[in-house]
CSV table of C-alpha atoms in Angstrom, one decimal:
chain,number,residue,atom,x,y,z
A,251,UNK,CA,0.0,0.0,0.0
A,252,UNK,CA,1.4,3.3,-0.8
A,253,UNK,CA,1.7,5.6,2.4
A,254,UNK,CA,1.2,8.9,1.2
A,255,UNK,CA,-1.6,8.1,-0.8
A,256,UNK,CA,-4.2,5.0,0.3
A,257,UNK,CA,-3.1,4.5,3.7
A,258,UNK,CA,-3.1,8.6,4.3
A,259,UNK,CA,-6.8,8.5,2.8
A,260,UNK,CA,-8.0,5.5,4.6
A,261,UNK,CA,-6.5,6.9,7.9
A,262,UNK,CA,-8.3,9.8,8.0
A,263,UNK,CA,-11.8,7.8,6.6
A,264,UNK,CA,-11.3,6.5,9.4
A,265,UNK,CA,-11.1,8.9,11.7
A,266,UNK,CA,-14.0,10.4,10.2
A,267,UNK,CA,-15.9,7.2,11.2
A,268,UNK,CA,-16.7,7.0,7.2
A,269,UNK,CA,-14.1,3.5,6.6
A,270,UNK,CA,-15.7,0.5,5.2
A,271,UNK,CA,-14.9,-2.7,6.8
A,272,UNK,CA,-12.6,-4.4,4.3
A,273,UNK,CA,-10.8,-1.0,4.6
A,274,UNK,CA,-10.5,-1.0,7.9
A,275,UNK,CA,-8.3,-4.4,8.0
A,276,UNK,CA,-6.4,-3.3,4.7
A,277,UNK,CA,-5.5,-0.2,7.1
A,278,UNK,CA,-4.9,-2.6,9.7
A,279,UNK,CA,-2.7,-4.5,7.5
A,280,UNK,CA,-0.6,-2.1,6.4
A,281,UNK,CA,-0.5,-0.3,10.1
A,282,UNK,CA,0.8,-3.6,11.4
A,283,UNK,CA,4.0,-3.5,9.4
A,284,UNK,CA,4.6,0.4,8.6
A,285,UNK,CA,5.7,2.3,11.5
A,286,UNK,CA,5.5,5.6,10.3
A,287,UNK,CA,1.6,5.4,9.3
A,288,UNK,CA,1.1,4.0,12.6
A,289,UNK,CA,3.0,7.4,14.1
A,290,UNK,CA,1.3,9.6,11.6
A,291,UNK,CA,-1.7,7.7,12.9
A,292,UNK,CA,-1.0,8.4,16.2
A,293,UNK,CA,0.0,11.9,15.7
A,294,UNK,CA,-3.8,13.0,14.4
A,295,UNK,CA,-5.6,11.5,17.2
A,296,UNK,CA,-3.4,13.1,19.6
A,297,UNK,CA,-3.8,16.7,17.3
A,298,UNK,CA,-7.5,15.6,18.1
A,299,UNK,CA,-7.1,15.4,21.9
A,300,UNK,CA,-5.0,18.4,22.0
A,301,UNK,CA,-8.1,20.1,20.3
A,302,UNK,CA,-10.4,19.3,22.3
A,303,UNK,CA,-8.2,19.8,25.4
A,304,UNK,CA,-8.5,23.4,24.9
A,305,UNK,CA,-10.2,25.2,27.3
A,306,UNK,CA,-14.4,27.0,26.5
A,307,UNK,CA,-14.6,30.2,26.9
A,308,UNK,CA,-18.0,31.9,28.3
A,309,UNK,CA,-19.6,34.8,27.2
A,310,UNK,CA,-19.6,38.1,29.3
A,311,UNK,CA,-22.0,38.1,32.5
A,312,UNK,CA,-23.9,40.9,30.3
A,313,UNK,CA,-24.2,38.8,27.1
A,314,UNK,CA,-28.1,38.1,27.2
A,315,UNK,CA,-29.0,41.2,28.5
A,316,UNK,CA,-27.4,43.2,26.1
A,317,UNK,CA,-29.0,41.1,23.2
A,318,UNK,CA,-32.4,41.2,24.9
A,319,UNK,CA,-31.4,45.5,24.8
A,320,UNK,CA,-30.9,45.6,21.3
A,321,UNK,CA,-33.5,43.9,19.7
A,322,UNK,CA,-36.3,45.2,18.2
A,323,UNK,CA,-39.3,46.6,20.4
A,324,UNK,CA,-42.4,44.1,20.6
A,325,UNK,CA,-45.2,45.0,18.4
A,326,UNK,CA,-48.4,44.9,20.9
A,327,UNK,CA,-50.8,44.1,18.3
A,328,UNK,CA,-48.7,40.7,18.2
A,329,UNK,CA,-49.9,40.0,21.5
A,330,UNK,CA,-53.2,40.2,21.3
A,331,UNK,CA,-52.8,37.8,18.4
A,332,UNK,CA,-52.1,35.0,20.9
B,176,UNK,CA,-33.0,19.9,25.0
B,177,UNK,CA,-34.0,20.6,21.3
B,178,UNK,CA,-37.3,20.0,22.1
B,179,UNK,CA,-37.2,22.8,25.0
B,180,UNK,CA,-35.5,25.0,22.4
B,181,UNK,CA,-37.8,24.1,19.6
B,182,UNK,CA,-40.8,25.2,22.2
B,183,UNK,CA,-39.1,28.2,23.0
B,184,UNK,CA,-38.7,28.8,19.3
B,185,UNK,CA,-42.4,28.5,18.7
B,186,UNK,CA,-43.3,31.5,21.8
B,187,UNK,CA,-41.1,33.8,19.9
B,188,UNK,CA,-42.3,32.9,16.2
B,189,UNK,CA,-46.0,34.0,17.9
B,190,UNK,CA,-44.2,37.1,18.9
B,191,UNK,CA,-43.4,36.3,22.5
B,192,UNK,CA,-40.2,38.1,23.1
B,193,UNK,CA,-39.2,36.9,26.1
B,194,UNK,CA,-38.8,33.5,25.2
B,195,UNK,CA,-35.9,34.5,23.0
B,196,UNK,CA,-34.1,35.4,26.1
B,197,UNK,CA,-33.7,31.4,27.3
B,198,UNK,CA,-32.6,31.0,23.5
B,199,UNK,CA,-30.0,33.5,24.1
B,200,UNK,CA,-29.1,31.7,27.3
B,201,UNK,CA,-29.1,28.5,26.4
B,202,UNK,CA,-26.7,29.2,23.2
B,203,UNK,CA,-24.8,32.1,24.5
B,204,UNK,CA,-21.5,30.8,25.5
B,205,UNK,CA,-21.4,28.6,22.6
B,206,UNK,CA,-21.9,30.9,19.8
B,207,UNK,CA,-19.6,33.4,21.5
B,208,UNK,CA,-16.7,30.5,21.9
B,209,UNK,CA,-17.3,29.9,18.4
B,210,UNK,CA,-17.0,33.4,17.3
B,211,UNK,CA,-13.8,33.5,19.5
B,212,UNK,CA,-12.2,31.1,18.0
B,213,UNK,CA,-13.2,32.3,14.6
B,214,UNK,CA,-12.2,35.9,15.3
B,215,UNK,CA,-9.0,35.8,17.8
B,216,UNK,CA,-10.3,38.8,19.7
B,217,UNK,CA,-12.9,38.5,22.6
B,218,UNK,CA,-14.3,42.2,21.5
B,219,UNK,CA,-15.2,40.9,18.4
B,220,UNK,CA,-16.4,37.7,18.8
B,221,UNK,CA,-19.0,39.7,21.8
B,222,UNK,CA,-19.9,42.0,18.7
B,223,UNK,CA,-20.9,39.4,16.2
B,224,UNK,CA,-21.7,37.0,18.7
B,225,UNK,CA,-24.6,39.3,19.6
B,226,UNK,CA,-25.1,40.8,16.1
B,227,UNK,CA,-25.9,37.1,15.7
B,228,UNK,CA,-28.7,36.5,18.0
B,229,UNK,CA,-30.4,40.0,16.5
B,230,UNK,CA,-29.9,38.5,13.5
B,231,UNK,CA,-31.5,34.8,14.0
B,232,UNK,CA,-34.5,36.8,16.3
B,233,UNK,CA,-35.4,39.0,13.8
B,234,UNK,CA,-35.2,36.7,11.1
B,235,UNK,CA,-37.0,34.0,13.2
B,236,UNK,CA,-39.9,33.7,10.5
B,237,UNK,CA,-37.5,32.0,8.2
B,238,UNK,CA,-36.5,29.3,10.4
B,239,UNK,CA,-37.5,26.2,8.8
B,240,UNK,CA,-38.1,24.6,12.7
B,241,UNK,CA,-37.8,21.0,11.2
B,242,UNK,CA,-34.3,21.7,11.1
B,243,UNK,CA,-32.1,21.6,13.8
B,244,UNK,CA,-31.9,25.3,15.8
B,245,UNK,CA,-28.3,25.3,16.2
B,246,UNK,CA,-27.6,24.3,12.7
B,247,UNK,CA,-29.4,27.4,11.6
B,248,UNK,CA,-27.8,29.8,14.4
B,249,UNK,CA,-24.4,28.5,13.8
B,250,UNK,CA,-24.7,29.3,10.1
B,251,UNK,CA,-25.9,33.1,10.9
B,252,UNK,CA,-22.9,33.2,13.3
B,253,UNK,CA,-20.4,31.4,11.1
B,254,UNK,CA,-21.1,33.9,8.1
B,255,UNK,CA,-21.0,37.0,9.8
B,256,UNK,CA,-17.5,35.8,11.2
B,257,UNK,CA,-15.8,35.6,7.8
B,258,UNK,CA,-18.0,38.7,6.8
B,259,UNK,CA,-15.9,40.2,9.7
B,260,UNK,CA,-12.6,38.7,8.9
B,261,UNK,CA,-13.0,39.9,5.0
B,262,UNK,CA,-13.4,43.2,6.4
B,263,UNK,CA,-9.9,43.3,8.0
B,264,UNK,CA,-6.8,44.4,6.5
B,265,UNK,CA,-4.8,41.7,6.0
B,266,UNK,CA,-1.8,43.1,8.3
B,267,UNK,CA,-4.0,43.6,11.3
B,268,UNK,CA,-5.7,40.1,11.3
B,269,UNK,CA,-2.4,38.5,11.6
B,270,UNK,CA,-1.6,41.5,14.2
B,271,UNK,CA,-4.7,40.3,16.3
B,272,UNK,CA,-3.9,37.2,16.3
B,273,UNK,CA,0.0,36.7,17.9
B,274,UNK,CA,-1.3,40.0,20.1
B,275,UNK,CA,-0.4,39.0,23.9
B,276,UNK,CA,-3.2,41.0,25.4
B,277,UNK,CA,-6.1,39.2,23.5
B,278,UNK,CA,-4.9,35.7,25.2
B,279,UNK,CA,-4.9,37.6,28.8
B,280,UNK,CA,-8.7,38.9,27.9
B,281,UNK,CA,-9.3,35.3,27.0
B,282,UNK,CA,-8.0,33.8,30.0
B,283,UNK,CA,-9.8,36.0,32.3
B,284,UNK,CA,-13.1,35.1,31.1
B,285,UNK,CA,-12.4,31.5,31.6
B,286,UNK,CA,-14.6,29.3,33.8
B,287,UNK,CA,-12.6,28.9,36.7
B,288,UNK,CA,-11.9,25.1,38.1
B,289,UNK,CA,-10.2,23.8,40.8
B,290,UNK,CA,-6.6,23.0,39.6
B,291,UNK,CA,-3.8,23.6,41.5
B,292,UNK,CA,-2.1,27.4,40.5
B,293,UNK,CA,1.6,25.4,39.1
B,294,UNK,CA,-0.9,23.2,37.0
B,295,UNK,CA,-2.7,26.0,35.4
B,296,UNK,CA,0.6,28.0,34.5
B,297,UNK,CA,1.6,24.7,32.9
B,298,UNK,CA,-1.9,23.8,31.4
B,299,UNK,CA,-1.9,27.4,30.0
B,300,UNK,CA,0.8,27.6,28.0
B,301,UNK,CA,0.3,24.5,26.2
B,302,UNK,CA,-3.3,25.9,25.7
B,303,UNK,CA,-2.1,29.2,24.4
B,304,UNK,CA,-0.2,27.8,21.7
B,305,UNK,CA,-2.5,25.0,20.7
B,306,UNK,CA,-4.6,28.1,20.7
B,307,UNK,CA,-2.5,29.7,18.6
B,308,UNK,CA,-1.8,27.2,15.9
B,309,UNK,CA,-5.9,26.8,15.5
B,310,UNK,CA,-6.0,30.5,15.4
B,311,UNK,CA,-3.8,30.4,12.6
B,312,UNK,CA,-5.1,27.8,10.2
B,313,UNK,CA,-6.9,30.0,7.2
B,314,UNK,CA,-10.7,30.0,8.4
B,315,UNK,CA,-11.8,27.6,6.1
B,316,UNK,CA,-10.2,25.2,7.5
B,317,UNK,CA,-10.5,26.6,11.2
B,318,UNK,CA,-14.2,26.7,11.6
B,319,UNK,CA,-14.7,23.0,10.3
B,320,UNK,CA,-12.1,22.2,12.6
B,321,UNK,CA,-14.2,23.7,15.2
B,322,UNK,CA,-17.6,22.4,14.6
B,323,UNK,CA,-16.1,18.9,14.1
B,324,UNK,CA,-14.2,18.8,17.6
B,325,UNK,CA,-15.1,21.4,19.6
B,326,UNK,CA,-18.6,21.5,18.7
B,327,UNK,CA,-19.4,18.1,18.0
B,328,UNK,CA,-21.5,18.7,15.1
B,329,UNK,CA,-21.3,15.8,12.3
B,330,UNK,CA,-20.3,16.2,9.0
B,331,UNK,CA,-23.8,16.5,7.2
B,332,UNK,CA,-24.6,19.2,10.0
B,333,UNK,CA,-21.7,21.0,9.1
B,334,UNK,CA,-22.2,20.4,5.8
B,335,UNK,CA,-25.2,22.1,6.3
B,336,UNK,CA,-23.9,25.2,8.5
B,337,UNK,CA,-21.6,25.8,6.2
B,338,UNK,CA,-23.6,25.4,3.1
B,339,UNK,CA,-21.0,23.6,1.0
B,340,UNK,CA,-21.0,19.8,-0.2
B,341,UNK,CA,-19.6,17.6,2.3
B,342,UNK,CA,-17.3,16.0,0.0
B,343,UNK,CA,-15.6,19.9,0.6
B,344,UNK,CA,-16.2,19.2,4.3
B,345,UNK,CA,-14.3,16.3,4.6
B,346,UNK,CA,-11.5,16.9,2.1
B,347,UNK,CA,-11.1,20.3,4.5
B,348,UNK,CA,-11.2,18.3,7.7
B,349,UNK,CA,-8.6,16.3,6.1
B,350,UNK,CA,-6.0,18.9,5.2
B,351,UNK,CA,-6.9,21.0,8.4
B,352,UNK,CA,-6.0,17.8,10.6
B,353,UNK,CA,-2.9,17.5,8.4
B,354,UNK,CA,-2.0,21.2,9.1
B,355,UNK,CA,-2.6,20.9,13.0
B,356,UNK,CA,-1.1,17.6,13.0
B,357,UNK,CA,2.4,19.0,12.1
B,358,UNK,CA,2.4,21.9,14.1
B,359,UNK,CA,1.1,19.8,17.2
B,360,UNK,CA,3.3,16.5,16.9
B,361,UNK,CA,6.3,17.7,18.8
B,362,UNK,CA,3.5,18.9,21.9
């Protein structure tokens, strides 16, 4: 199997859950006696975990209010409508 | 929680305003993450982020509600983002993003946890410079990046959010792993 091409591809059908399963043991395969797919492997499902390591960050306290602020006044006849 | 949303969704579609206002809630710290992320600059990501929710209120009526809600708000939020980052001058959007101060504004609004002070100071620079090498994938790639692992949307949703085939999603998600990978192997 060529590295750069098939195995890359299949490598990353895989990680997008997407691989077949007679693809899945050709990776496998190939994985079993190619160390540096199985380290390019490994090396984009740790970039993965280091994504989703970072940390969230939260909106200002204010957020919701300052949307609720903004938008456009209510029409009353609306509510009547109800 | 859909289904609350979807409820909530209905109120404000009959003209109840105040039900946009657990919407808001509900989505807030997401959408502003998101525009974060997309924008480098906690100013700007509170400016669209809101500009956002304006948006997706006023245009409520066309919300298509057998979609998915977040879908639809993540799509308003994700085009005014690059609308934003077209905008810029070139020069200053790389400025803003290797600016020192932007991380410091970032790192105050974090939720605060429990680790130990010698942990964080550890666990933050690592974070600032995985931080950094999202920030500086080109946004294509960056905001598919994003919706796939931060996000947690699937590949047809972002398919959707994006509106572009997802053939083009996963040949992006491809080359932006590819691009993180090699900046983030030696981590």
């Amino acid at each position: 199997m060529d590295c750069n091409k098939q195995a890359l591809k299949l490598m990353h059908k895989h990680l997008d859950g997407d691989i077949t399963r007679e693809e899945e043991s050709q990776l496998k395969r190939h994985l079993e006696d190619c160390t540096t797919c199985q380290k390019h492997l490994h090396e984009l499902k740790k970039t993965i975990t280091l994504i989703q390591s970072t940390e969230r960050v939260k909106a200002p306290e204010d957020f919701t209010l300052k949307v609720m602020q903004q938008l456009p006044v209510e029409k009353k006849h609306v509510k009547y409508l109800r | 929680m859909e289904l609350m949303i979807k409820e909530k969704i209905k109120q404000v579609k009959k003209g109840d305003q105040a039900a946009f206002e657990d919407v808001v809630m509900f989505y807030q710290d997401k959408i502003f993450q998101h525009c974060y992320r997309m924008l480098g600059s906690t100013h700007e990501a509170e400016d669209i982020a809101q500009e956002a929710f304006i948006r997706a209120y006023v245009n409520i009526h066309s919300y298509d509600d057998r979609r998915k809600f977040s879908t639809w708000l993540y799509r308003i939020a994700t085009n005014l983002t690059i609308d934003r980052l077209r905008k810029r001058k070139p020069d200053y959007y790389l400025d803003a993003e290797v600016k020192g101060t932007e991380g410091l504004d970032m790192y105050s609004q974090l939720s605060s946890d429990d680790k130990l002070p010698e942990d964080e100071l550890e666990g933050l620079e690592l974070q600032n410079y995985i931080q950094k090498q999202i920030s500086e994938l080109p946004p294509k790639y960056r905001s598919i990046i994003m919706l796939r692992y931060l996000e947690e949307f699937s590949l047809q949703e972002i398919s959707e959010i994006l509106d572009i085939p997802i053939g083009t999603v996963k040949t992006r998600i491809h080359r932006g792993r590819e691009a993180l990978r090699k900046k983030l192997r030696h981590v």
